[in-house]
């Protein structure tokens, strides 16, 4: 089991995690990611370097853990009143956040320190949870809706490919097209 896959306990361990994550974010803003070192993070967080090595293994695993926590949504998707509007709004926000230079860096960090695939799974689960909220709202309103996997395949997967490998032309219009195509045939307006 990887270090990151373990359940996050409360108390001192949670305080250490918070202090280290905060130190990483602050130092990245101050000195830049290439200059970051474990001793520098440890000093800022008020812990020993061995604490970081014991908990995260190395700097890349730590950066990966910080990235995954940063990519976790802070709130449910906004309710715009119908499936297509909700999905468009979510897709636009997702694309804006993930396609930004900071978002792309977080995606890369999340995946680079993730030899066992746990972080990719956590990031995918975040998107799936958000989409599930959108789809549940649509069903509560009596709208026909695709399933979560269909939306992941039709909206998230192409966006992530483009964000990582072909970032030109990533606009709200692109996000809207993907959202519209994802709900076509499910009773949503075209």
CSV table of N, CA, C and O in Angstrom, one decimal, residues 65-189:
chain,number,residue,atom,x,y,z
A,65,UNK,N,0.9,14.6,-3.9
A,65,UNK,CA,-0.2,14.6,-2.9
A,65,UNK,C,-0.8,16.0,-2.8
A,65,UNK,O,-2.0,16.2,-2.7
A,66,UNK,N,0.1,17.1,-2.8
A,66,UNK,CA,-0.4,18.4,-2.7
A,66,UNK,C,-1.3,18.7,-4.0
A,66,UNK,O,-2.3,19.4,-3.8
A,67,UNK,N,-0.8,18.3,-5.1
A,67,UNK,CA,-1.6,18.5,-6.3
A,67,UNK,C,-3.0,17.9,-6.3
A,67,UNK,O,-4.0,18.5,-6.6
A,68,UNK,N,-3.1,16.7,-5.8
A,68,UNK,CA,-4.4,16.0,-5.7
A,68,UNK,C,-5.3,16.7,-4.8
A,68,UNK,O,-6.5,16.9,-5.1
A,69,UNK,N,-4.8,17.2,-3.7
A,69,UNK,CA,-5.6,17.9,-2.7
A,69,UNK,C,-6.1,19.3,-3.3
A,69,UNK,O,-7.2,19.7,-3.1
A,70,UNK,N,-5.2,19.9,-4.1
A,70,UNK,CA,-5.6,21.1,-4.8
A,70,UNK,C,-6.7,20.9,-5.8
A,70,UNK,O,-7.5,21.8,-6.0
A,71,UNK,N,-6.6,19.8,-6.5
A,71,UNK,CA,-7.6,19.5,-7.6
A,71,UNK,C,-9.0,19.1,-7.0
A,71,UNK,O,-9.9,19.0,-7.8
A,72,UNK,N,-9.1,18.8,-5.7
A,72,UNK,CA,-10.4,18.5,-5.1
A,72,UNK,C,-11.3,19.7,-5.2
A,72,UNK,O,-10.9,20.7,-4.7
A,73,UNK,N,-12.5,19.5,-5.7
A,73,UNK,CA,-13.4,20.6,-5.8
A,73,UNK,C,-13.8,21.0,-4.4
A,73,UNK,O,-14.0,20.2,-3.5
A,74,UNK,N,-14.1,22.3,-4.2
A,74,UNK,CA,-14.4,22.9,-2.9
A,74,UNK,C,-15.9,23.0,-2.7
A,74,UNK,O,-16.4,23.1,-1.6
A,75,UNK,N,-16.7,22.9,-3.8
A,75,UNK,CA,-18.1,23.1,-3.7
A,75,UNK,C,-18.8,22.2,-4.8
A,75,UNK,O,-18.2,21.9,-5.8
A,76,UNK,N,-20.1,21.9,-4.6
A,76,UNK,CA,-20.8,21.2,-5.6
A,76,UNK,C,-21.0,22.1,-6.9
A,76,UNK,O,-20.9,23.4,-6.7
A,77,UNK,N,-21.2,21.5,-8.0
A,77,UNK,CA,-21.4,22.4,-9.2
A,77,UNK,C,-22.7,23.3,-9.0
A,77,UNK,O,-23.6,22.9,-8.3
A,78,UNK,N,-22.6,24.4,-9.7
A,78,UNK,CA,-23.7,25.4,-9.6
A,78,UNK,C,-24.9,24.8,-10.3
A,78,UNK,O,-24.8,24.1,-11.3
A,79,UNK,N,-26.1,25.1,-9.8
A,79,UNK,CA,-27.4,24.6,-10.3
A,79,UNK,C,-27.9,25.7,-11.2
A,79,UNK,O,-28.3,26.8,-10.7
A,80,UNK,N,-28.0,25.5,-12.6
A,80,UNK,CA,-28.5,26.5,-13.5
A,80,UNK,C,-29.9,26.2,-14.0
A,80,UNK,O,-30.5,26.9,-14.8
A,81,UNK,N,-30.5,25.1,-13.4
A,81,UNK,CA,-31.9,24.8,-13.7
A,81,UNK,C,-32.2,23.7,-14.7
A,81,UNK,O,-33.3,23.3,-14.8
A,82,UNK,N,-31.2,23.3,-15.6
A,82,UNK,CA,-31.5,22.2,-16.5
A,82,UNK,C,-30.2,21.5,-16.8
A,82,UNK,O,-29.1,22.1,-16.6
A,83,UNK,N,-30.3,20.3,-17.2
A,83,UNK,CA,-29.1,19.5,-17.4
A,83,UNK,C,-28.0,20.1,-18.3
A,83,UNK,O,-26.9,20.2,-17.9
A,84,UNK,N,-28.4,20.6,-19.5
A,84,UNK,CA,-27.4,21.1,-20.4
A,84,UNK,C,-26.8,22.4,-19.8
A,84,UNK,O,-25.5,22.5,-19.9
A,85,UNK,N,-27.5,23.2,-19.2
A,85,UNK,CA,-26.9,24.4,-18.6
A,85,UNK,C,-26.0,24.1,-17.5
A,85,UNK,O,-24.9,24.6,-17.3
A,86,UNK,N,-26.4,23.1,-16.6
A,86,UNK,CA,-25.6,22.6,-15.5
A,86,UNK,C,-24.3,22.0,-16.0
A,86,UNK,O,-23.2,22.3,-15.5
A,87,UNK,N,-24.4,21.2,-17.0
A,87,UNK,CA,-23.2,20.5,-17.5
A,87,UNK,C,-22.3,21.5,-18.3
A,87,UNK,O,-21.1,21.4,-18.1
A,88,UNK,N,-22.9,22.4,-19.0
A,88,UNK,CA,-22.0,23.5,-19.6
A,88,UNK,C,-21.3,24.3,-18.6
A,88,UNK,O,-20.1,24.5,-18.7
A,89,UNK,N,-22.0,24.7,-17.6
A,89,UNK,CA,-21.3,25.5,-16.5
A,89,UNK,C,-20.2,24.7,-15.9
A,89,UNK,O,-19.1,25.3,-15.6
A,90,UNK,N,-20.5,23.5,-15.5
A,90,UNK,CA,-19.4,22.7,-14.9
A,90,UNK,C,-18.2,22.5,-15.9
A,90,UNK,O,-17.1,22.6,-15.5
A,91,UNK,N,-18.5,22.2,-17.1
A,91,UNK,CA,-17.5,21.9,-18.1
A,91,UNK,C,-16.6,23.1,-18.3
A,91,UNK,O,-15.4,23.0,-18.4
A,92,UNK,N,-17.2,24.3,-18.4
A,92,UNK,CA,-16.5,25.5,-18.6
A,92,UNK,C,-15.5,25.8,-17.4
A,92,UNK,O,-14.4,26.1,-17.6
A,93,UNK,N,-16.1,25.6,-16.2
A,93,UNK,CA,-15.2,25.8,-15.0
A,93,UNK,C,-14.1,24.8,-14.9
A,93,UNK,O,-12.9,25.2,-14.7
A,94,UNK,N,-14.4,23.5,-15.2
A,94,UNK,CA,-13.4,22.5,-15.2
A,94,UNK,C,-12.3,22.8,-16.2
A,94,UNK,O,-11.1,22.7,-15.8
A,95,UNK,N,-12.7,23.1,-17.4
A,95,UNK,CA,-11.7,23.4,-18.4
A,95,UNK,C,-10.9,24.6,-18.0
A,95,UNK,O,-9.6,24.6,-18.2
A,96,UNK,N,-11.5,25.7,-17.6
A,96,UNK,CA,-10.7,26.9,-17.2
A,96,UNK,C,-9.7,26.6,-16.1
A,96,UNK,O,-8.5,27.0,-16.2
A,97,UNK,N,-10.1,25.8,-15.1
A,97,UNK,CA,-9.2,25.5,-14.0
A,97,UNK,C,-8.1,24.5,-14.4
A,97,UNK,O,-6.9,24.8,-14.1
A,98,UNK,N,-8.4,23.5,-15.1
A,98,UNK,CA,-7.4,22.5,-15.5
A,98,UNK,C,-6.5,22.9,-16.6
A,98,UNK,O,-5.4,22.5,-16.7
A,99,UNK,N,-7.0,23.8,-17.5
A,99,UNK,CA,-6.2,24.2,-18.7
A,99,UNK,C,-5.3,25.4,-18.3
A,99,UNK,O,-4.4,25.7,-19.1
A,100,UNK,N,-5.5,26.0,-17.2
A,100,UNK,CA,-4.6,27.1,-16.8
A,100,UNK,C,-3.2,26.5,-16.6
A,100,UNK,O,-3.0,25.3,-16.3
A,101,UNK,N,-2.2,27.4,-16.6
A,101,UNK,CA,-0.8,26.9,-16.4
A,101,UNK,C,-0.7,26.2,-15.0
A,101,UNK,O,-0.1,25.1,-14.9
A,102,UNK,N,-1.3,26.8,-14.0
A,102,UNK,CA,-1.3,26.1,-12.7
A,102,UNK,C,-2.0,24.8,-12.7
A,102,UNK,O,-1.5,23.8,-12.1
A,103,UNK,N,-3.1,24.7,-13.3
A,103,UNK,CA,-3.9,23.5,-13.4
A,103,UNK,C,-3.1,22.4,-14.1
A,103,UNK,O,-3.1,21.2,-13.6
A,104,UNK,N,-2.5,22.7,-15.2
A,104,UNK,CA,-1.7,21.7,-16.0
A,104,UNK,C,-0.5,21.2,-15.1
A,104,UNK,O,-0.2,20.1,-15.1
A,105,UNK,N,0.1,22.1,-14.4
A,105,UNK,CA,1.2,21.7,-13.5
A,105,UNK,C,0.7,20.8,-12.4
A,105,UNK,O,1.4,19.8,-12.1
A,106,UNK,N,-0.5,21.1,-11.8
A,106,UNK,CA,-1.0,20.2,-10.8
A,106,UNK,C,-1.4,18.9,-11.4
A,106,UNK,O,-1.1,17.8,-10.7
A,107,UNK,N,-1.9,18.8,-12.6
A,107,UNK,CA,-2.2,17.5,-13.2
A,107,UNK,C,-1.0,16.7,-13.4
A,107,UNK,O,-0.9,15.5,-13.0
A,108,UNK,N,0.1,17.4,-13.9
A,108,UNK,CA,1.4,16.6,-14.1
A,108,UNK,C,1.9,16.1,-12.8
A,108,UNK,O,2.4,15.0,-12.7
A,109,UNK,N,1.9,17.0,-11.8
A,109,UNK,CA,2.5,16.6,-10.5
A,109,UNK,C,1.7,15.4,-9.9
A,109,UNK,O,2.2,14.5,-9.3
A,110,UNK,N,0.3,15.5,-10.0
A,110,UNK,CA,-0.5,14.5,-9.5
A,110,UNK,C,-0.2,13.1,-10.1
A,110,UNK,O,-0.1,12.1,-9.5
A,111,UNK,N,0.1,13.1,-11.4
A,111,UNK,CA,0.4,11.9,-12.1
A,111,UNK,C,1.8,11.4,-12.0
A,111,UNK,O,2.1,10.2,-11.9
A,112,UNK,N,2.8,12.4,-11.9
A,112,UNK,CA,4.2,12.0,-11.9
A,112,UNK,C,4.6,11.3,-10.6
A,112,UNK,O,5.4,10.4,-10.6
A,113,UNK,N,4.0,11.6,-9.5
A,113,UNK,CA,4.3,11.0,-8.2
A,113,UNK,C,3.4,9.8,-7.9
A,113,UNK,O,3.2,9.5,-6.7
A,114,UNK,N,2.8,9.2,-8.9
A,114,UNK,CA,1.8,8.2,-8.7
A,114,UNK,C,2.0,6.9,-9.4
A,114,UNK,O,1.3,6.6,-10.3
A,115,UNK,N,3.0,6.2,-9.0
A,115,UNK,CA,3.4,5.0,-9.7
A,115,UNK,C,2.3,3.9,-9.7
A,115,UNK,O,2.1,3.1,-10.6
A,116,UNK,N,1.5,3.9,-8.6
A,116,UNK,CA,0.4,2.9,-8.5
A,116,UNK,C,-0.9,3.3,-9.0
A,116,UNK,O,-1.9,2.5,-9.0
A,117,UNK,N,-1.1,4.6,-9.5
A,117,UNK,CA,-2.3,5.0,-10.1
A,117,UNK,C,-3.4,5.5,-9.1
A,117,UNK,O,-4.5,5.9,-9.5
A,118,UNK,N,-3.1,5.6,-7.8
A,118,UNK,CA,-4.0,6.0,-6.8
A,118,UNK,C,-4.5,7.5,-7.1
A,118,UNK,O,-5.6,7.8,-6.9
A,119,UNK,N,-3.5,8.4,-7.4
A,119,UNK,CA,-3.9,9.8,-7.6
A,119,UNK,C,-4.8,10.0,-8.8
A,119,UNK,O,-5.7,10.8,-8.8
A,120,UNK,N,-4.5,9.3,-9.9
A,120,UNK,CA,-5.3,9.4,-11.0
A,120,UNK,C,-6.7,8.9,-10.7
A,120,UNK,O,-7.7,9.6,-11.1
A,121,UNK,N,-6.8,7.9,-9.9
A,121,UNK,CA,-8.2,7.4,-9.5
A,121,UNK,C,-8.9,8.4,-8.6
A,121,UNK,O,-10.1,8.6,-8.7
A,122,UNK,N,-8.1,9.1,-7.7
A,122,UNK,CA,-8.7,10.1,-6.9
A,122,UNK,C,-9.2,11.3,-7.7
A,122,UNK,O,-10.3,11.8,-7.5
A,123,UNK,N,-8.4,11.7,-8.6
A,123,UNK,CA,-8.8,12.9,-9.5
A,123,UNK,C,-10.0,12.5,-10.3
A,123,UNK,O,-10.9,13.3,-10.5
A,124,UNK,N,-10.0,11.3,-10.9
A,124,UNK,CA,-11.2,10.8,-11.6
A,124,UNK,C,-12.4,10.8,-10.8
A,124,UNK,O,-13.5,11.2,-11.2
A,125,UNK,N,-12.3,10.3,-9.5
A,125,UNK,CA,-13.4,10.3,-8.6
A,125,UNK,C,-14.0,11.7,-8.3
A,125,UNK,O,-15.2,11.8,-8.2
A,126,UNK,N,-13.1,12.7,-8.2
A,126,UNK,CA,-13.6,14.0,-8.0
A,126,UNK,C,-14.5,14.5,-9.1
A,126,UNK,O,-15.6,15.0,-8.9
A,127,UNK,N,-14.0,14.3,-10.4
A,127,UNK,CA,-14.8,14.6,-11.5
A,127,UNK,C,-16.1,13.8,-11.6
A,127,UNK,O,-17.2,14.4,-11.8
A,128,UNK,N,-16.0,12.5,-11.3
A,128,UNK,CA,-17.2,11.7,-11.3
A,128,UNK,C,-18.3,12.1,-10.3
A,128,UNK,O,-19.5,12.2,-10.5
A,129,UNK,N,-17.8,12.5,-9.1
A,129,UNK,CA,-18.7,13.0,-8.0
A,129,UNK,C,-19.4,14.3,-8.5
A,129,UNK,O,-20.6,14.4,-8.2
A,130,UNK,N,-18.7,15.2,-9.1
A,130,UNK,CA,-19.3,16.4,-9.5
A,130,UNK,C,-20.3,16.2,-10.6
A,130,UNK,O,-21.4,16.7,-10.6
A,131,UNK,N,-20.0,15.3,-11.6
A,131,UNK,CA,-20.9,15.0,-12.6
A,131,UNK,C,-22.1,14.3,-12.1
A,131,UNK,O,-23.3,14.5,-12.5
A,132,UNK,N,-22.0,13.4,-11.1
A,132,UNK,CA,-23.1,12.7,-10.5
A,132,UNK,C,-24.1,13.7,-9.9
A,132,UNK,O,-25.3,13.5,-9.9
A,133,UNK,N,-23.6,14.8,-9.3
A,133,UNK,CA,-24.4,15.8,-8.7
A,133,UNK,C,-25.3,16.4,-9.8
A,133,UNK,O,-26.5,16.6,-9.7
A,134,UNK,N,-24.6,16.8,-10.9
A,134,UNK,CA,-25.3,17.4,-12.0
A,134,UNK,C,-26.4,16.5,-12.6
A,134,UNK,O,-27.6,16.9,-12.8
A,135,UNK,N,-26.1,15.2,-12.7
A,135,UNK,CA,-27.0,14.2,-13.3
A,135,UNK,C,-28.2,13.9,-12.3
A,135,UNK,O,-29.3,13.8,-12.7
A,136,UNK,N,-27.9,13.9,-11.0
A,136,UNK,CA,-28.9,13.6,-10.0
A,136,UNK,C,-29.9,14.8,-10.0
A,136,UNK,O,-31.1,14.6,-9.9
A,137,UNK,N,-29.4,16.0,-10.1
A,137,UNK,CA,-30.3,17.2,-10.2
A,137,UNK,C,-31.2,17.1,-11.4
A,137,UNK,O,-32.4,17.4,-11.3
A,138,UNK,N,-30.7,16.7,-12.6
A,138,UNK,CA,-31.5,16.5,-13.8
A,138,UNK,C,-32.5,15.5,-13.6
A,138,UNK,O,-33.7,15.7,-14.0
A,139,UNK,N,-32.2,14.4,-13.0
A,139,UNK,CA,-33.2,13.3,-12.8
A,139,UNK,C,-34.3,13.8,-11.8
A,139,UNK,O,-35.4,13.4,-12.0
A,140,UNK,N,-33.9,14.5,-10.8
A,140,UNK,CA,-34.9,15.0,-9.9
A,140,UNK,C,-35.9,16.0,-10.6
A,140,UNK,O,-37.0,16.1,-10.2
A,141,UNK,N,-35.4,16.7,-11.6
A,141,UNK,CA,-36.3,17.6,-12.4
A,141,UNK,C,-37.1,16.8,-13.4
A,141,UNK,O,-37.8,17.4,-14.2
A,142,UNK,N,-36.8,15.5,-13.5
A,142,UNK,CA,-37.6,14.7,-14.5
A,142,UNK,C,-36.9,14.7,-15.9
A,142,UNK,O,-37.5,14.2,-16.9
A,143,UNK,N,-35.7,15.2,-16.0
A,143,UNK,CA,-35.0,15.2,-17.3
A,143,UNK,C,-34.3,13.8,-17.5
A,143,UNK,O,-33.8,13.2,-16.5
A,144,UNK,N,-34.3,13.4,-18.7
A,144,UNK,CA,-33.5,12.2,-19.1
A,144,UNK,C,-32.0,12.6,-19.1
A,144,UNK,O,-31.7,13.7,-19.5
A,145,UNK,N,-31.2,11.7,-18.6
A,145,UNK,CA,-29.7,12.1,-18.5
A,145,UNK,C,-28.9,10.9,-18.8
A,145,UNK,O,-29.3,9.7,-18.5
A,146,UNK,N,-27.7,11.1,-19.4
A,146,UNK,CA,-26.8,10.0,-19.5
A,146,UNK,C,-26.2,9.5,-18.2
A,146,UNK,O,-26.5,10.2,-17.2
A,147,UNK,N,-25.4,8.5,-18.2
A,147,UNK,CA,-24.8,8.1,-16.9
A,147,UNK,C,-23.5,8.8,-16.7
A,147,UNK,O,-23.0,9.4,-17.7
A,148,UNK,N,-22.9,8.6,-15.6
A,148,UNK,CA,-21.6,9.3,-15.2
A,148,UNK,C,-20.5,8.9,-16.2
A,148,UNK,O,-19.8,9.8,-16.7
A,149,UNK,N,-20.4,7.6,-16.5
A,149,UNK,CA,-19.4,7.1,-17.4
A,149,UNK,C,-19.5,7.8,-18.8
A,149,UNK,O,-18.5,8.1,-19.4
A,150,UNK,N,-20.7,7.9,-19.3
A,150,UNK,CA,-20.9,8.6,-20.6
A,150,UNK,C,-20.4,10.0,-20.6
A,150,UNK,O,-19.7,10.4,-21.5
A,151,UNK,N,-20.7,10.7,-19.5
A,151,UNK,CA,-20.2,12.1,-19.4
A,151,UNK,C,-18.7,12.2,-19.3
A,151,UNK,O,-18.0,13.0,-19.9
A,152,UNK,N,-18.1,11.3,-18.5
A,152,UNK,CA,-16.7,11.2,-18.4
A,152,UNK,C,-16.0,10.9,-19.7
A,152,UNK,O,-15.1,11.6,-20.1
A,153,UNK,N,-16.6,10.0,-20.5
A,153,UNK,CA,-16.0,9.7,-21.8
A,153,UNK,C,-16.2,10.8,-22.8
A,153,UNK,O,-15.3,11.0,-23.6
A,154,UNK,N,-17.3,11.5,-22.8
A,154,UNK,CA,-17.7,12.5,-23.8
A,154,UNK,C,-17.2,13.9,-23.4
A,154,UNK,O,-17.1,14.7,-24.3
A,155,UNK,N,-17.0,14.2,-22.2
A,155,UNK,CA,-16.6,15.5,-21.8
A,155,UNK,C,-15.2,15.6,-21.1
A,155,UNK,O,-14.3,16.3,-21.6
A,156,UNK,N,-15.0,14.8,-20.1
A,156,UNK,CA,-13.8,14.9,-19.3
A,156,UNK,C,-12.6,14.3,-20.1
A,156,UNK,O,-11.5,14.9,-20.2
A,157,UNK,N,-12.8,13.1,-20.7
A,157,UNK,CA,-11.7,12.5,-21.4
A,157,UNK,C,-11.1,13.3,-22.5
A,157,UNK,O,-9.9,13.6,-22.6
A,158,UNK,N,-12.0,13.9,-23.4
A,158,UNK,CA,-11.4,14.7,-24.5
A,158,UNK,C,-10.7,16.0,-24.0
A,158,UNK,O,-9.7,16.4,-24.5
A,159,UNK,N,-11.3,16.5,-22.9
A,159,UNK,CA,-10.7,17.7,-22.3
A,159,UNK,C,-9.3,17.5,-21.8
A,159,UNK,O,-8.4,18.2,-22.0
A,160,UNK,N,-9.2,16.4,-21.0
A,160,UNK,CA,-7.9,16.0,-20.4
A,160,UNK,C,-6.9,15.8,-21.5
A,160,UNK,O,-5.7,16.2,-21.3
A,161,UNK,N,-7.3,15.1,-22.5
A,161,UNK,CA,-6.3,14.8,-23.6
A,161,UNK,C,-5.8,16.1,-24.2
A,161,UNK,O,-4.6,16.3,-24.3
A,162,UNK,N,-6.8,17.0,-24.5
A,162,UNK,CA,-6.4,18.3,-25.1
A,162,UNK,C,-5.6,19.1,-24.1
A,162,UNK,O,-4.6,19.8,-24.5
A,163,UNK,N,-6.0,19.1,-22.8
A,163,UNK,CA,-5.2,19.9,-21.9
A,163,UNK,C,-3.8,19.5,-21.8
A,163,UNK,O,-2.8,20.3,-21.8
A,164,UNK,N,-3.5,18.2,-21.8
A,164,UNK,CA,-2.2,17.6,-21.7
A,164,UNK,C,-1.4,17.6,-23.0
A,164,UNK,O,-0.2,17.8,-22.9
A,165,UNK,N,-2.0,17.4,-24.1
A,165,UNK,CA,-1.3,17.2,-25.3
A,165,UNK,C,-1.5,18.2,-26.4
A,165,UNK,O,-0.7,18.3,-27.3
A,166,UNK,N,-2.7,18.9,-26.4
A,166,UNK,CA,-3.0,19.8,-27.5
A,166,UNK,C,-3.8,21.0,-26.9
A,166,UNK,O,-5.0,21.2,-27.2
A,167,UNK,N,-3.1,21.8,-26.1
A,167,UNK,CA,-3.8,22.8,-25.3
A,167,UNK,C,-4.4,24.0,-26.1
A,167,UNK,O,-5.1,24.8,-25.6
A,168,UNK,N,-4.0,24.2,-27.4
A,168,UNK,CA,-4.5,25.3,-28.1
A,168,UNK,C,-6.0,25.2,-28.4
A,168,UNK,O,-6.5,24.1,-28.6
A,169,UNK,N,-6.7,26.3,-28.4
A,169,UNK,CA,-8.1,26.3,-28.7
A,169,UNK,C,-9.1,25.8,-27.7
A,169,UNK,O,-10.2,25.5,-28.0
A,170,UNK,N,-8.7,25.8,-26.4
A,170,UNK,CA,-9.5,25.3,-25.3
A,170,UNK,C,-10.3,26.5,-24.8
A,170,UNK,O,-9.9,27.3,-24.0
A,171,UNK,N,-11.6,26.6,-25.4
A,171,UNK,CA,-12.4,27.7,-25.1
A,171,UNK,C,-13.7,27.3,-24.4
A,171,UNK,O,-14.0,26.0,-24.4
A,172,UNK,N,-14.5,28.2,-24.0
A,172,UNK,CA,-15.9,27.9,-23.5
A,172,UNK,C,-16.7,27.2,-24.6
A,172,UNK,O,-17.5,26.3,-24.3
A,173,UNK,N,-16.5,27.7,-25.8
A,173,UNK,CA,-17.3,27.1,-26.9
A,173,UNK,C,-16.9,25.6,-27.1
A,173,UNK,O,-17.8,24.7,-27.3
A,174,UNK,N,-15.7,25.2,-26.9
A,174,UNK,CA,-15.3,23.8,-26.9
A,174,UNK,C,-15.9,23.0,-25.8
A,174,UNK,O,-16.5,22.0,-26.0
A,175,UNK,N,-15.9,23.6,-24.6
A,175,UNK,CA,-16.5,22.9,-23.4
A,175,UNK,C,-18.0,22.8,-23.7
A,175,UNK,O,-18.6,21.7,-23.4
A,176,UNK,N,-18.7,23.8,-24.2
A,176,UNK,CA,-20.1,23.8,-24.5
A,176,UNK,C,-20.4,22.7,-25.5
A,176,UNK,O,-21.5,22.0,-25.4
A,177,UNK,N,-19.6,22.6,-26.6
A,177,UNK,CA,-19.9,21.6,-27.6
A,177,UNK,C,-19.8,20.2,-27.0
A,177,UNK,O,-20.7,19.4,-27.2
A,178,UNK,N,-18.8,19.9,-26.2
A,178,UNK,CA,-18.7,18.6,-25.5
A,178,UNK,C,-19.9,18.3,-24.6
A,178,UNK,O,-20.4,17.2,-24.7
A,179,UNK,N,-20.3,19.3,-23.9
A,179,UNK,CA,-21.5,19.1,-23.0
A,179,UNK,C,-22.7,18.8,-23.8
A,179,UNK,O,-23.5,17.9,-23.5
A,180,UNK,N,-22.9,19.6,-24.9
A,180,UNK,CA,-24.1,19.4,-25.7
A,180,UNK,C,-24.1,18.0,-26.4
A,180,UNK,O,-25.1,17.3,-26.3
A,181,UNK,N,-22.9,17.6,-26.9
A,181,UNK,CA,-22.8,16.3,-27.5
A,181,UNK,C,-23.0,15.1,-26.5
A,181,UNK,O,-23.5,14.1,-26.8
A,182,UNK,N,-22.6,15.4,-25.2
A,182,UNK,CA,-22.8,14.4,-24.2
A,182,UNK,C,-24.2,14.1,-23.8
A,182,UNK,O,-24.6,13.0,-23.4
A,183,UNK,N,-25.1,15.1,-23.9
A,183,UNK,CA,-26.5,15.0,-23.5
A,183,UNK,C,-27.4,14.8,-24.7
A,183,UNK,O,-28.6,14.5,-24.5
A,184,UNK,N,-26.9,14.9,-25.9
A,184,UNK,CA,-27.8,14.6,-27.1
A,184,UNK,C,-28.3,13.2,-27.1
A,184,UNK,O,-27.6,12.3,-26.7
A,185,UNK,N,-29.6,13.1,-27.4
A,185,UNK,CA,-30.2,11.8,-27.3
A,185,UNK,C,-30.8,11.5,-26.0
A,185,UNK,O,-31.4,10.4,-25.8
A,186,UNK,N,-30.6,12.4,-25.0
A,186,UNK,CA,-31.1,12.1,-23.6
A,186,UNK,C,-32.2,13.1,-23.2
A,186,UNK,O,-32.4,13.4,-22.1
A,187,UNK,N,-32.9,13.7,-24.2
A,187,UNK,CA,-34.0,14.6,-24.0
A,187,UNK,C,-33.5,16.0,-23.7
A,187,UNK,O,-34.4,16.9,-23.5
A,188,UNK,N,-32.3,16.3,-23.8
A,188,UNK,CA,-31.8,17.7,-23.6
A,188,UNK,C,-31.9,18.5,-24.9
A,188,UNK,O,-31.8,17.9,-26.0
A,189,UNK,N,-32.1,19.8,-24.9
A,189,UNK,CA,-32.2,20.6,-26.1
A,189,UNK,C,-30.8,20.5,-26.8
A,189,UNK,O,-29.8,20.4,-26.2
